[in-house]
Amino acid sequence: MSHFLDLTEIGQDQLLSWIERAHWFLKNPRPSSQFSGSVALLFFEASTRTRLSFAQAAFNLGLQTLDLGETASSSISKGESFEDTCRNVAAMGPRLCVIRCGDELDLAVLASELPCPVLNAGWGKKAHPTQSLLDLACLWSERKSIWFRRILFWGDVSHSRVVSSHQEIAKIFSIEIGQWGPPALLKKDEGIKTFQSASQALQWADVVIGLRSQRERHSGEVLSQFLPEHSLDIEKLKFFSSSGLILHPGPIHWGCEFQPEVAKDSRQRILQQVSHGVALRQSLMVHFLEAKRCQDI
Ligand code: CP
């Protein structure tokens, strides 16, 4: 595999080896053996965590970043296409291209034309594989195993690329997926368990992953369907296992999918996810840099 676009065709052993190496990077963020060259960050949609954690990961490995920055200040504002932008930046010689884009761009076709490995940093509703992997790394690091069997997604499930990537991981590790949220924002997928009540959903789950409303992917009207029963709060959390964990990929809309008191719950690991995000992206970057080196020999 020369690009990292989704988690199909990846086995348990590969995933666990990325996670174990990420765990090592968490403890040793700046290894003595450093890389040279640059990584291009091409983000055509807004991002805080993914963009900056890739930048931090590159820095930790000794790599420079070639960051396109805001599209408004690039030649996209003069009518250059996203595809031409990527082709031109890739021609400058970065060792990896990290790309975030909407569904309108065919990342698979574009990647096949570029001279270096492409890492998917969030592709429309299709996939956000580094996010699902960093969630897995964060959960794994608690008990050094895939100890959780049931993940409950809470909020806007239907528009979430994070859920799509978790569904791929769930197949690999035989994890069950459930959902709770406004009915209009749930996935119509027979492989996902849907519940009659929030309490029933929480009693079922080992892990809860909150999801913000993806307002950029639907009309704001569905937000009126976000009722108090769809907001995780201290009362509902009484139904959730004392050994369970709560995650959220961010950004969080406090007062919508999660009430602010969730931040004080001892079971939440929201900022730990972010730290794992840097380490996991280091782990992936090393894998793809080494794979490319072998390919070039
Ligand atoms: N979780 C995530 O993708 O966050 P950003 O949109 O801030 O990168």
Short mmCIF file of C-alpha atoms and ligand atoms in Angstrom, two decimals:
data_model
loop_
_atom_site.label_atom_id
_atom_site.label_comp_id
_atom_site.label_asym_id
_atom_site.label_seq_id
_atom_site.Cartn_x
_atom_site.Cartn_y
_atom_site.Cartn_z
CA MET A 1 0.00 0.00 0.00
CA SER A 2 1.60 3.29 -1.08
CA HIS A 3 -1.09 5.70 0.20
CA PHE A 4 -3.15 5.83 3.37
CA LEU A 5 -6.72 6.64 2.32
CA ASP A 6 -8.81 4.22 4.39
CA LEU A 7 -8.48 1.09 6.52
CA THR A 8 -9.66 -1.50 4.03
CA GLU A 9 -7.05 -4.18 3.30
CA ILE A 10 -5.28 -3.54 6.60
CA GLY A 11 -5.01 -6.37 9.12
CA GLN A 12 -4.97 -6.56 12.91
CA ASP A 13 -1.21 -7.04 13.10
CA GLN A 14 -0.50 -3.90 11.07
CA LEU A 15 -2.93 -1.80 13.11
CA LEU A 16 -1.50 -3.03 16.41
CA SER A 17 2.04 -2.41 15.26
CA TRP A 18 1.16 1.23 14.36
CA ILE A 19 -0.50 1.64 17.75
CA GLU A 20 2.40 0.14 19.67
CA ARG A 21 4.84 2.41 17.86
CA ALA A 22 2.55 5.38 18.60
CA HIS A 23 2.67 4.39 22.27
CA TRP A 24 6.47 4.48 22.09
CA PHE A 25 6.36 7.96 20.46
CA LEU A 26 4.05 9.16 23.21
CA LYS A 27 6.88 8.46 25.67
CA ASN A 28 9.72 9.41 23.28
CA PRO A 29 8.33 12.26 21.15
CA ARG A 30 11.67 13.36 19.67
CA PRO A 31 13.69 10.27 18.78
CA SER A 32 17.44 10.62 18.24
CA SER A 33 17.13 9.20 14.74
CA GLN A 34 15.61 12.11 12.77
CA PHE A 35 14.30 12.41 9.21
CA SER A 36 15.08 15.15 6.71
CA GLY A 37 12.91 16.78 4.04
CA SER A 38 9.37 18.10 4.22
CA VAL A 39 5.74 17.11 4.55
CA ALA A 40 3.07 19.06 2.62
CA LEU A 41 -0.08 19.97 4.55
CA LEU A 42 -2.90 20.57 2.06
CA PHE A 43 -6.07 21.31 3.99
CA PHE A 44 -9.02 22.41 1.85
CA GLU A 45 -11.42 22.24 4.81
CA ALA A 46 -11.02 23.78 8.27
CA SER A 47 -9.02 21.91 10.90
CA THR A 48 -7.28 22.53 14.21
CA ARG A 49 -6.36 19.15 15.70
CA THR A 50 -5.50 17.21 12.55
CA ARG A 51 -3.49 19.95 10.86
CA LEU A 52 -1.51 20.93 13.93
CA SER A 53 -0.94 17.39 15.14
CA PHE A 54 0.49 16.44 11.74
CA ALA A 55 2.67 19.58 11.98
CA GLN A 56 3.79 18.63 15.51
CA ALA A 57 4.39 15.04 14.42
CA ALA A 58 6.54 16.23 11.49
CA PHE A 59 8.51 18.56 13.80
CA ASN A 60 9.10 15.73 16.28
CA LEU A 61 10.55 13.58 13.48
CA GLY A 62 12.83 16.36 12.19
CA LEU A 63 10.71 17.07 9.09
CA GLN A 64 9.80 20.57 7.85
CA THR A 65 6.20 21.39 6.95
CA LEU A 66 5.13 22.90 3.65
CA ASP A 67 1.76 24.25 4.72
CA LEU A 68 -0.65 25.60 2.09
CA GLY A 69 -2.39 27.54 4.86
CA GLU A 70 -5.74 29.19 4.28
CA THR A 71 -7.12 28.55 0.78
CA ALA A 72 -8.08 32.26 0.65
CA SER A 73 -4.41 33.22 0.61
CA SER A 74 -3.40 30.57 -1.97
CA SER A 75 -3.94 30.60 -5.74
CA ILE A 76 -7.17 28.68 -5.17
CA SER A 77 -8.63 32.16 -4.62
CA LYS A 78 -7.56 32.90 -8.24
CA GLY A 79 -9.40 29.86 -9.58
CA GLU A 80 -6.77 27.10 -9.37
CA SER A 81 -8.38 23.71 -8.73
CA PHE A 82 -7.65 21.63 -5.61
CA GLU A 83 -6.19 18.93 -7.85
CA ASP A 84 -3.79 21.34 -9.61
CA THR A 85 -2.81 22.77 -6.24
CA CYS A 86 -1.88 19.29 -4.99
CA ARG A 87 0.00 18.39 -8.19
CA ASN A 88 2.03 21.61 -8.00
CA VAL A 89 2.88 21.31 -4.32
CA ALA A 90 3.79 17.63 -4.76
CA ALA A 91 6.15 18.68 -7.60
CA MET A 92 8.13 20.73 -5.05
CA GLY A 93 9.37 17.48 -3.57
CA PRO A 94 7.74 16.88 -0.17
CA ARG A 95 8.18 13.33 1.08
CA LEU A 96 4.49 13.01 2.06
CA CYS A 97 1.28 14.90 1.20
CA VAL A 98 -1.30 15.16 3.98
CA ILE A 99 -4.65 16.11 2.44
CA ARG A 100 -8.02 17.12 3.91
CA CYS A 101 -10.81 17.66 1.40
CA GLY A 102 -14.54 17.35 0.77
CA ASP A 103 -16.41 14.65 -1.13
CA GLU A 104 -16.11 16.64 -4.36
CA LEU A 105 -12.43 15.70 -4.68
CA ASP A 106 -11.60 12.10 -5.66
CA LEU A 107 -8.67 11.60 -3.35
CA ALA A 108 -7.99 8.06 -4.60
CA VAL A 109 -7.59 9.19 -8.21
CA LEU A 110 -5.55 12.23 -7.20
CA ALA A 111 -3.24 10.14 -4.97
CA SER A 112 -2.54 7.75 -7.84
CA GLU A 113 -1.11 10.70 -9.82
CA LEU A 114 1.15 12.11 -7.08
CA PRO A 115 4.81 11.12 -6.72
CA CYS A 116 4.76 10.66 -2.92
CA PRO A 117 2.54 8.86 -0.38
CA VAL A 118 -0.74 10.63 0.40
CA LEU A 119 -2.17 10.49 3.92
CA ASN A 120 -5.92 11.10 4.26
CA ALA A 121 -6.50 13.77 6.92
CA GLY A 122 -10.31 13.68 6.54
CA TRP A 123 -12.09 13.10 3.23
CA GLY A 124 -15.69 14.37 3.09
CA LYS A 125 -18.09 11.90 4.67
CA LYS A 126 -15.99 8.98 3.40
CA ALA A 127 -13.17 8.44 5.88
CA HIS A 128 -10.99 9.92 8.60
CA PRO A 129 -8.68 6.98 9.23
CA THR A 130 -6.05 8.76 11.37
CA GLN A 131 -8.81 9.92 13.76
CA SER A 132 -10.26 6.43 14.21
CA LEU A 133 -6.76 5.04 14.69
CA LEU A 134 -5.82 7.63 17.30
CA ASP A 135 -9.09 6.80 19.13
CA LEU A 136 -8.06 3.16 19.02
CA ALA A 137 -4.56 4.05 20.27
CA CYS A 138 -6.01 6.09 23.13
CA LEU A 139 -8.33 3.25 24.19
CA TRP A 140 -5.61 0.61 23.72
CA SER A 141 -3.17 2.52 25.95
CA GLU A 142 -5.54 2.29 28.94
CA ARG A 143 -5.18 -1.50 29.24
CA LYS A 144 -2.68 -2.41 26.49
CA SER A 145 -5.35 -4.39 24.69
CA ILE A 146 -8.48 -4.07 22.55
CA TRP A 147 -10.57 -4.49 25.73
CA PHE A 148 -13.75 -2.78 24.47
CA ARG A 149 -16.36 -4.75 22.52
CA ARG A 150 -19.12 -2.14 22.07
CA ILE A 151 -18.71 1.45 20.87
CA LEU A 152 -21.67 3.85 21.02
CA PHE A 153 -21.60 6.90 18.71
CA TRP A 154 -23.54 9.80 20.15
CA GLY A 155 -24.78 12.73 18.03
CA ASP A 156 -24.64 13.36 14.30
CA VAL A 157 -23.72 9.86 13.16
CA SER A 158 -25.02 10.02 9.59
CA HIS A 159 -22.62 12.71 8.36
CA SER A 160 -19.56 11.45 10.22
CA ARG A 161 -16.44 10.25 8.43
CA VAL A 162 -15.07 9.25 11.83
CA VAL A 163 -17.86 6.66 12.15
CA SER A 164 -17.13 5.34 8.65
CA SER A 165 -13.51 4.71 9.60
CA HIS A 166 -14.49 3.16 12.94
CA GLN A 167 -16.79 0.79 11.07
CA GLU A 168 -13.72 -0.44 9.17
CA ILE A 169 -11.83 -0.98 12.45
CA ALA A 170 -14.89 -2.68 13.97
CA LYS A 171 -14.84 -5.27 11.17
CA ILE A 172 -11.15 -5.97 11.77
CA PHE A 173 -11.52 -6.48 15.55
CA SER A 174 -15.16 -7.74 15.66
CA ILE A 175 -16.31 -4.72 17.67
CA GLU A 176 -20.05 -3.89 17.79
CA ILE A 177 -21.16 -0.38 16.87
CA GLY A 178 -24.26 1.37 18.23
CA GLN A 179 -25.74 4.84 17.74
CA TRP A 180 -27.84 7.35 19.64
CA GLY A 181 -28.88 10.83 18.51
CA PRO A 182 -31.66 12.68 16.69
CA PRO A 183 -33.29 10.09 14.38
CA ALA A 184 -32.65 12.31 11.34
CA LEU A 185 -28.93 12.23 12.13
CA LEU A 186 -28.55 8.45 12.51
CA LYS A 187 -27.12 6.09 9.89
CA LYS A 188 -29.50 3.73 8.11
CA ASP A 189 -27.15 0.80 8.37
CA GLU A 190 -28.17 -2.68 9.47
CA GLY A 191 -24.73 -3.23 10.93
CA ILE A 192 -25.25 -0.47 13.51
CA LYS A 193 -27.43 -1.06 16.57
CA THR A 194 -30.05 1.64 17.29
CA PHE A 195 -31.70 2.08 20.70
CA GLN A 196 -35.09 3.08 22.13
CA SER A 197 -33.59 5.33 24.81
CA ALA A 198 -30.36 7.01 25.89
CA SER A 199 -30.25 4.93 29.08
CA GLN A 200 -30.54 1.67 27.11
CA ALA A 201 -27.75 2.82 24.76
CA LEU A 202 -25.44 3.78 27.64
CA GLN A 203 -26.04 0.52 29.52
CA TRP A 204 -25.02 -1.38 26.38
CA ALA A 205 -21.76 0.50 25.65
CA ASP A 206 -18.13 0.08 26.78
CA VAL A 207 -17.10 3.32 25.05
CA VAL A 208 -19.08 6.43 24.06
CA ILE A 209 -17.77 8.63 21.23
CA GLY A 210 -19.52 12.00 20.89
CA LEU A 211 -19.95 13.66 17.49
CA ARG A 212 -20.74 17.27 16.77
CA SER A 213 -23.41 18.25 14.31
CA GLN A 214 -21.63 18.44 10.92
CA ARG A 215 -23.32 21.72 9.96
CA GLU A 216 -21.19 22.09 6.83
CA ARG A 217 -22.71 18.87 5.42
CA HIS A 218 -26.45 19.47 5.97
CA SER A 219 -28.98 22.28 6.27
CA GLY A 220 -29.13 23.74 9.77
CA GLU A 221 -32.81 22.68 10.04
CA VAL A 222 -31.97 19.27 11.48
CA LEU A 223 -30.49 21.00 14.52
CA SER A 224 -34.03 21.68 15.77
CA GLN A 225 -34.29 17.89 16.22
CA PHE A 226 -31.42 17.90 18.74
CA LEU A 227 -33.56 17.51 21.89
CA PRO A 228 -32.40 17.35 25.56
CA GLU A 229 -32.59 13.53 25.35
CA HIS A 230 -29.80 13.69 22.72
CA SER A 231 -27.41 15.62 24.95
CA LEU A 232 -25.09 13.60 27.22
CA ASP A 233 -25.29 14.89 30.81
CA ILE A 234 -24.57 13.83 34.35
CA GLU A 235 -27.98 12.16 34.81
CA LYS A 236 -27.62 10.00 31.72
CA LEU A 237 -24.03 9.12 32.63
CA LYS A 238 -25.36 7.26 35.69
CA PHE A 239 -26.40 4.53 33.24
CA PHE A 240 -22.86 4.21 31.82
CA SER A 241 -20.36 1.66 33.16
CA SER A 242 -17.92 2.95 35.80
CA SER A 243 -15.12 1.29 33.78
CA GLY A 244 -16.27 2.75 30.45
CA LEU A 245 -14.58 5.63 28.61
CA ILE A 246 -15.89 8.74 26.85
CA LEU A 247 -14.18 10.17 23.76
CA HIS A 248 -14.90 12.97 21.31
CA PRO A 249 -12.82 13.71 18.20
CA GLY A 250 -13.59 17.44 18.49
CA PRO A 251 -14.51 20.12 17.85
CA ILE A 252 -17.16 19.83 20.60
CA HIS A 253 -20.38 21.84 20.63
CA TRP A 254 -20.79 22.03 24.42
CA GLY A 255 -24.45 22.19 25.36
CA CYS A 256 -25.43 20.25 22.22
CA GLU A 257 -24.13 16.65 21.99
CA PHE A 258 -22.31 16.96 25.37
CA GLN A 259 -23.27 19.12 28.34
CA PRO A 260 -20.27 20.94 29.92
CA GLU A 261 -20.28 18.66 33.00
CA VAL A 262 -19.07 15.76 30.80
CA ALA A 263 -15.65 17.48 30.79
CA LYS A 264 -15.42 16.83 34.56
CA ASP A 265 -16.32 13.14 34.34
CA SER A 266 -13.35 10.92 35.27
CA ARG A 267 -14.17 8.61 32.36
CA GLN A 268 -13.54 11.16 29.61
CA ARG A 269 -10.21 11.10 27.68
CA ILE A 270 -10.76 13.97 25.26
CA LEU A 271 -7.38 15.70 25.55
CA GLN A 272 -5.57 12.37 25.85
CA GLN A 273 -6.98 11.63 22.38
CA VAL A 274 -5.27 14.76 21.08
CA SER A 275 -1.91 13.72 22.55
CA HIS A 276 -2.30 10.26 21.03
CA GLY A 277 -3.09 12.00 17.73
CA VAL A 278 0.44 13.42 17.49
CA ALA A 279 2.08 10.10 18.39
CA LEU A 280 -0.15 8.08 16.06
CA ARG A 281 0.57 10.43 13.16
CA GLN A 282 4.31 10.12 13.86
CA SER A 283 3.93 6.37 13.75
CA LEU A 284 2.11 6.48 10.39
CA MET A 285 4.51 9.00 8.88
CA VAL A 286 7.47 6.80 9.78
CA HIS A 287 5.73 3.77 8.26
CA PHE A 288 5.05 5.52 4.95
CA LEU A 289 8.47 7.16 4.78
CA GLU A 290 10.14 3.79 5.33
CA ALA A 291 7.80 2.05 2.87
CA LYS A 292 8.61 4.66 0.19
CA ARG A 293 12.35 4.28 0.85
CA CYS A 294 12.08 0.50 0.33
CA GLN A 295 10.04 1.07 -2.85
CA ASP A 296 12.71 3.45 -4.21
CA ILE A 297 15.65 1.09 -3.61
N1 CP B 1 -10.97 15.66 14.97
C1 CP B 1 -10.69 16.49 13.95
O1 CP B 1 -10.56 16.08 12.79
O2 CP B 1 -10.55 17.79 14.34
P1 CP B 1 -10.15 18.98 13.34
O3 CP B 1 -11.31 19.15 12.37
O4 CP B 1 -9.97 20.19 14.23
O5 CP B 1 -8.91 18.58 12.62
#
